[in-house]
């Protein structure tokens, strides 16, 4: 009887331990599940990485001293007819995909004779078969077209002739080409169509102010050289350019530069001093050969031939 009691008690003890352990594990599991659910709630929704149908692009270009930045999304043709179908004629187009195309100027610019203050603008167009209206709109943050169009926000408008291209451009493309010190053309290309928006910048005013300021002090060789080349390029006082480039060459005579001598030869030639132009070109040619610069070798050789050098 005593043995049975001990056995019974042992069994009861084991059962009790298992029962309490089971209950404890259940409570622990419930707490764990609760914690996991809370973490899932906090975790961001899973996202699948995939390419955008109309990839975003940023174009940055210096025009003279003005920084021009264009931000836009680029849809593809994908076998579709674009103008006159996907993009209707006679209706305002966002000029790209997704949010409006944004153009930012770091200085004031001129568009079609109209001053456009530095800042950001939405670029909108009205495509037609033979010409497009291209507009800069002062509200630069829209999901495509503005909810309510406001003509008062059109700061500049240009009618641009459509140029038909000999091939299709699959992806909508914006360029900034035909660059000079004072101008450029924002080009829009898609399907077989090209239209351009000319812009001009007042680079000369800024450069001349800089030259005047530097020349009041103690200009170094590079300052004289840069000023001389600018005067030559912009058809300004060639006699001043001559004086400045000669000073630059004199200041670097211990370590002559073939590109400086090249510009000296061109400035002398433009000033009608052919003999000294030839002498400078020969020095530039010799140094370019030593430097292994084939471009300058050819340019100098061509000029020497043009000027009748022996």
Short mmCIF file of N, CA, C and O in Angstrom, two decimals, residues 133-192:
data_model
loop_
_atom_site.label_atom_id
_atom_site.label_comp_id
_atom_site.label_asym_id
_atom_site.label_seq_id
_atom_site.Cartn_x
_atom_site.Cartn_y
_atom_site.Cartn_z
N UNK A 133 3.13 75.17 -79.68
CA UNK A 133 3.28 76.25 -78.72
C UNK A 133 4.04 75.69 -77.53
O UNK A 133 3.64 74.66 -76.96
N UNK A 134 5.14 76.33 -77.15
CA UNK A 134 5.94 75.90 -76.00
C UNK A 134 5.85 76.99 -74.94
O UNK A 134 6.09 78.16 -75.23
N UNK A 135 5.48 76.59 -73.72
CA UNK A 135 5.22 77.57 -72.66
C UNK A 135 6.01 77.27 -71.39
O UNK A 135 6.17 76.10 -71.01
N UNK A 136 6.48 78.32 -70.74
CA UNK A 136 7.05 78.22 -69.39
C UNK A 136 5.99 78.74 -68.42
O UNK A 136 5.50 79.86 -68.57
N UNK A 137 5.66 77.90 -67.44
CA UNK A 137 4.54 78.16 -66.52
C UNK A 137 5.11 78.34 -65.11
O UNK A 137 5.91 77.51 -64.65
N UNK A 138 4.72 79.41 -64.42
CA UNK A 138 5.38 79.76 -63.16
C UNK A 138 5.11 78.78 -62.02
O UNK A 138 5.91 78.68 -61.08
N UNK A 139 4.00 78.02 -62.07
CA UNK A 139 3.74 76.99 -61.06
C UNK A 139 4.45 75.72 -61.50
O UNK A 139 3.98 75.01 -62.39
N UNK A 140 5.58 75.42 -60.85
CA UNK A 140 6.45 74.34 -61.34
C UNK A 140 6.19 73.00 -60.69
O UNK A 140 6.89 72.03 -60.98
N UNK A 141 5.20 72.90 -59.80
CA UNK A 141 4.97 71.63 -59.09
C UNK A 141 3.53 71.16 -59.29
O UNK A 141 2.63 71.53 -58.54
N UNK A 142 3.35 70.34 -60.33
CA UNK A 142 2.03 69.82 -60.64
C UNK A 142 2.13 68.33 -60.97
O UNK A 142 3.15 67.86 -61.47
N UNK A 143 1.06 67.62 -60.71
CA UNK A 143 1.01 66.21 -61.12
C UNK A 143 0.54 66.16 -62.57
O UNK A 143 -0.62 65.85 -62.87
N UNK A 144 1.45 66.53 -63.46
CA UNK A 144 1.07 66.65 -64.86
C UNK A 144 0.59 68.05 -65.13
O UNK A 144 1.31 69.03 -64.91
N UNK A 145 -0.66 68.19 -65.56
CA UNK A 145 -1.23 69.51 -65.82
C UNK A 145 -1.79 70.10 -64.54
O UNK A 145 -2.21 69.37 -63.63
N UNK A 146 -1.82 71.44 -64.44
CA UNK A 146 -2.44 72.06 -63.25
C UNK A 146 -3.92 71.69 -63.18
O UNK A 146 -4.57 71.46 -64.20
N UNK A 147 -4.48 71.65 -61.97
CA UNK A 147 -5.91 71.36 -61.82
C UNK A 147 -6.74 72.45 -62.50
O UNK A 147 -7.79 72.18 -63.09
N UNK A 148 -6.27 73.68 -62.38
CA UNK A 148 -6.92 74.81 -63.06
C UNK A 148 -5.86 75.61 -63.79
O UNK A 148 -4.94 76.13 -63.17
N UNK A 149 -5.97 75.67 -65.10
CA UNK A 149 -4.98 76.40 -65.90
C UNK A 149 -5.17 77.90 -65.70
O UNK A 149 -6.29 78.41 -65.72
N UNK A 150 -4.05 78.63 -65.52
CA UNK A 150 -4.09 80.07 -65.31
C UNK A 150 -3.16 80.73 -66.33
O UNK A 150 -1.94 80.64 -66.23
N UNK A 151 -3.76 81.41 -67.31
CA UNK A 151 -2.96 82.06 -68.36
C UNK A 151 -1.99 83.09 -67.78
O UNK A 151 -0.94 83.36 -68.38
N UNK A 152 -2.33 83.65 -66.63
CA UNK A 152 -1.46 84.66 -66.01
C UNK A 152 -0.14 84.06 -65.55
O UNK A 152 0.84 84.77 -65.32
N UNK A 153 -0.09 82.72 -65.41
CA UNK A 153 1.13 82.05 -64.97
C UNK A 153 2.04 81.64 -66.14
O UNK A 153 3.11 81.08 -65.92
N UNK A 154 1.61 81.90 -67.37
CA UNK A 154 2.46 81.64 -68.54
C UNK A 154 3.43 82.82 -68.68
O UNK A 154 3.04 83.91 -69.11
N UNK A 155 4.69 82.60 -68.31
CA UNK A 155 5.66 83.70 -68.30
C UNK A 155 6.33 83.90 -69.65
O UNK A 155 6.88 84.96 -69.92
N UNK A 156 6.31 82.89 -70.49
CA UNK A 156 6.89 83.00 -71.84
C UNK A 156 6.26 81.95 -72.75
O UNK A 156 5.94 80.84 -72.30
N UNK A 157 6.07 82.32 -74.01
CA UNK A 157 5.44 81.41 -74.96
C UNK A 157 6.09 81.57 -76.33
O UNK A 157 6.36 82.69 -76.77
N UNK A 158 6.38 80.43 -76.97
CA UNK A 158 7.04 80.43 -78.28
C UNK A 158 6.30 79.49 -79.21
O UNK A 158 5.88 78.40 -78.81
N UNK A 159 6.13 79.91 -80.46
CA UNK A 159 5.60 79.02 -81.50
C UNK A 159 6.80 78.43 -82.24
O UNK A 159 7.57 79.16 -82.87
N UNK A 160 6.97 77.12 -82.13
CA UNK A 160 8.15 76.46 -82.70
C UNK A 160 7.76 75.57 -83.88
O UNK A 160 6.81 74.78 -83.78
N UNK A 161 8.49 75.70 -84.95
CA UNK A 161 8.22 74.90 -86.15
C UNK A 161 8.59 73.44 -85.91
O UNK A 161 9.61 73.13 -85.30
N UNK A 162 7.74 72.55 -86.41
CA UNK A 162 8.02 71.11 -86.32
C UNK A 162 9.03 70.72 -87.39
O UNK A 162 8.85 71.04 -88.57
N UNK A 163 10.09 70.06 -86.97
CA UNK A 163 11.09 69.53 -87.90
C UNK A 163 10.93 68.01 -87.92
O UNK A 163 11.06 67.36 -86.88
N UNK A 164 10.64 67.46 -89.09
CA UNK A 164 10.48 66.01 -89.22
C UNK A 164 11.85 65.35 -89.34
O UNK A 164 12.71 65.78 -90.12
N UNK A 165 12.05 64.31 -88.57
CA UNK A 165 13.32 63.60 -88.59
C UNK A 165 13.23 62.34 -89.44
O UNK A 165 12.13 61.81 -89.64
N UNK A 166 14.37 61.87 -89.96
CA UNK A 166 14.35 60.71 -90.86
C UNK A 166 14.18 59.37 -90.15
O UNK A 166 14.16 58.33 -90.79
N UNK A 167 14.07 59.40 -88.82
CA UNK A 167 13.91 58.16 -88.06
C UNK A 167 13.10 58.46 -86.82
O UNK A 167 12.90 59.62 -86.45
N UNK A 168 12.60 57.41 -86.18
CA UNK A 168 11.85 57.57 -84.95
C UNK A 168 12.77 57.59 -83.73
O UNK A 168 13.75 56.83 -83.68
N UNK A 169 12.44 58.41 -82.76
CA UNK A 169 13.10 58.41 -81.45
C UNK A 169 12.17 57.66 -80.50
O UNK A 169 11.08 58.15 -80.18
N UNK A 170 12.56 56.47 -80.07
CA UNK A 170 11.70 55.62 -79.25
C UNK A 170 11.34 56.27 -77.92
O UNK A 170 10.19 56.23 -77.48
N UNK A 171 12.32 56.89 -77.26
CA UNK A 171 12.13 57.44 -75.92
C UNK A 171 12.09 58.96 -75.98
O UNK A 171 12.96 59.58 -76.59
N UNK A 172 11.08 59.56 -75.35
CA UNK A 172 10.97 61.01 -75.31
C UNK A 172 12.27 61.59 -74.74
O UNK A 172 12.76 61.18 -73.69
N UNK A 173 12.84 62.57 -75.46
CA UNK A 173 14.17 63.09 -75.13
C UNK A 173 14.17 64.61 -75.14
O UNK A 173 13.60 65.23 -76.05
N UNK A 174 14.82 65.21 -74.14
CA UNK A 174 15.05 66.65 -74.12
C UNK A 174 16.55 66.90 -74.18
O UNK A 174 17.33 66.26 -73.48
N UNK A 175 16.96 67.81 -75.05
CA UNK A 175 18.37 68.16 -75.21
C UNK A 175 18.57 69.65 -74.97
O UNK A 175 17.60 70.42 -74.93
N UNK A 176 19.82 70.06 -74.83
CA UNK A 176 20.16 71.48 -74.80
C UNK A 176 21.37 71.64 -75.70
O UNK A 176 22.48 71.27 -75.33
N UNK A 177 21.12 72.16 -76.90
CA UNK A 177 22.15 72.17 -77.94
C UNK A 177 22.33 73.56 -78.54
O UNK A 177 21.78 74.54 -78.05
N UNK A 178 23.13 73.60 -79.64
CA UNK A 178 23.45 74.85 -80.34
C UNK A 178 23.98 75.88 -79.34
O UNK A 178 23.58 77.05 -79.34
N UNK A 179 24.89 75.43 -78.49
CA UNK A 179 25.38 76.26 -77.39
C UNK A 179 26.38 77.31 -77.87
O UNK A 179 27.28 77.03 -78.66
N UNK A 180 26.19 78.53 -77.38
CA UNK A 180 27.18 79.60 -77.53
C UNK A 180 27.41 80.18 -76.13
O UNK A 180 26.82 79.71 -75.16
N UNK A 181 28.24 81.20 -76.04
CA UNK A 181 28.44 81.86 -74.75
C UNK A 181 27.16 82.53 -74.26
O UNK A 181 27.02 82.80 -73.07
N UNK A 182 26.24 82.80 -75.19
CA UNK A 182 25.07 83.61 -74.86
C UNK A 182 23.73 82.94 -75.15
O UNK A 182 22.68 83.57 -74.94
N UNK A 183 23.73 81.70 -75.62
CA UNK A 183 22.44 81.12 -76.01
C UNK A 183 22.50 79.60 -76.08
O UNK A 183 23.57 78.98 -76.05
N UNK A 184 21.32 79.01 -76.18
CA UNK A 184 21.18 77.57 -76.36
C UNK A 184 19.76 77.28 -76.80
O UNK A 184 18.89 78.17 -76.80
N UNK A 185 19.51 76.05 -77.21
CA UNK A 185 18.17 75.65 -77.65
C UNK A 185 17.75 74.40 -76.89
O UNK A 185 18.45 73.38 -76.92
N UNK A 186 16.62 74.50 -76.18
CA UNK A 186 16.04 73.33 -75.51
C UNK A 186 15.26 72.55 -76.57
O UNK A 186 14.28 73.04 -77.12
N UNK A 187 15.74 71.35 -76.89
CA UNK A 187 15.13 70.55 -77.95
C UNK A 187 14.23 69.46 -77.39
O UNK A 187 14.58 68.80 -76.41
N UNK A 188 13.07 69.25 -78.01
CA UNK A 188 12.14 68.20 -77.63
C UNK A 188 12.03 67.21 -78.79
O UNK A 188 11.71 67.61 -79.92
N UNK A 189 12.34 65.93 -78.52
CA UNK A 189 12.35 64.91 -79.57
C UNK A 189 11.53 63.70 -79.13
O UNK A 189 11.75 63.16 -78.03
N UNK A 190 10.62 63.28 -80.00
CA UNK A 190 9.89 62.02 -79.78
C UNK A 190 9.23 61.63 -81.09
O UNK A 190 8.85 62.49 -81.88
N UNK A 191 9.10 60.35 -81.30
CA UNK A 191 8.60 59.81 -82.57
C UNK A 191 9.49 60.38 -83.67
O UNK A 191 10.71 60.25 -83.59
N UNK A 192 8.94 61.02 -84.69
CA UNK A 192 9.79 61.59 -85.75
C UNK A 192 9.73 63.12 -85.73
O UNK A 192 9.88 63.78 -86.76
#
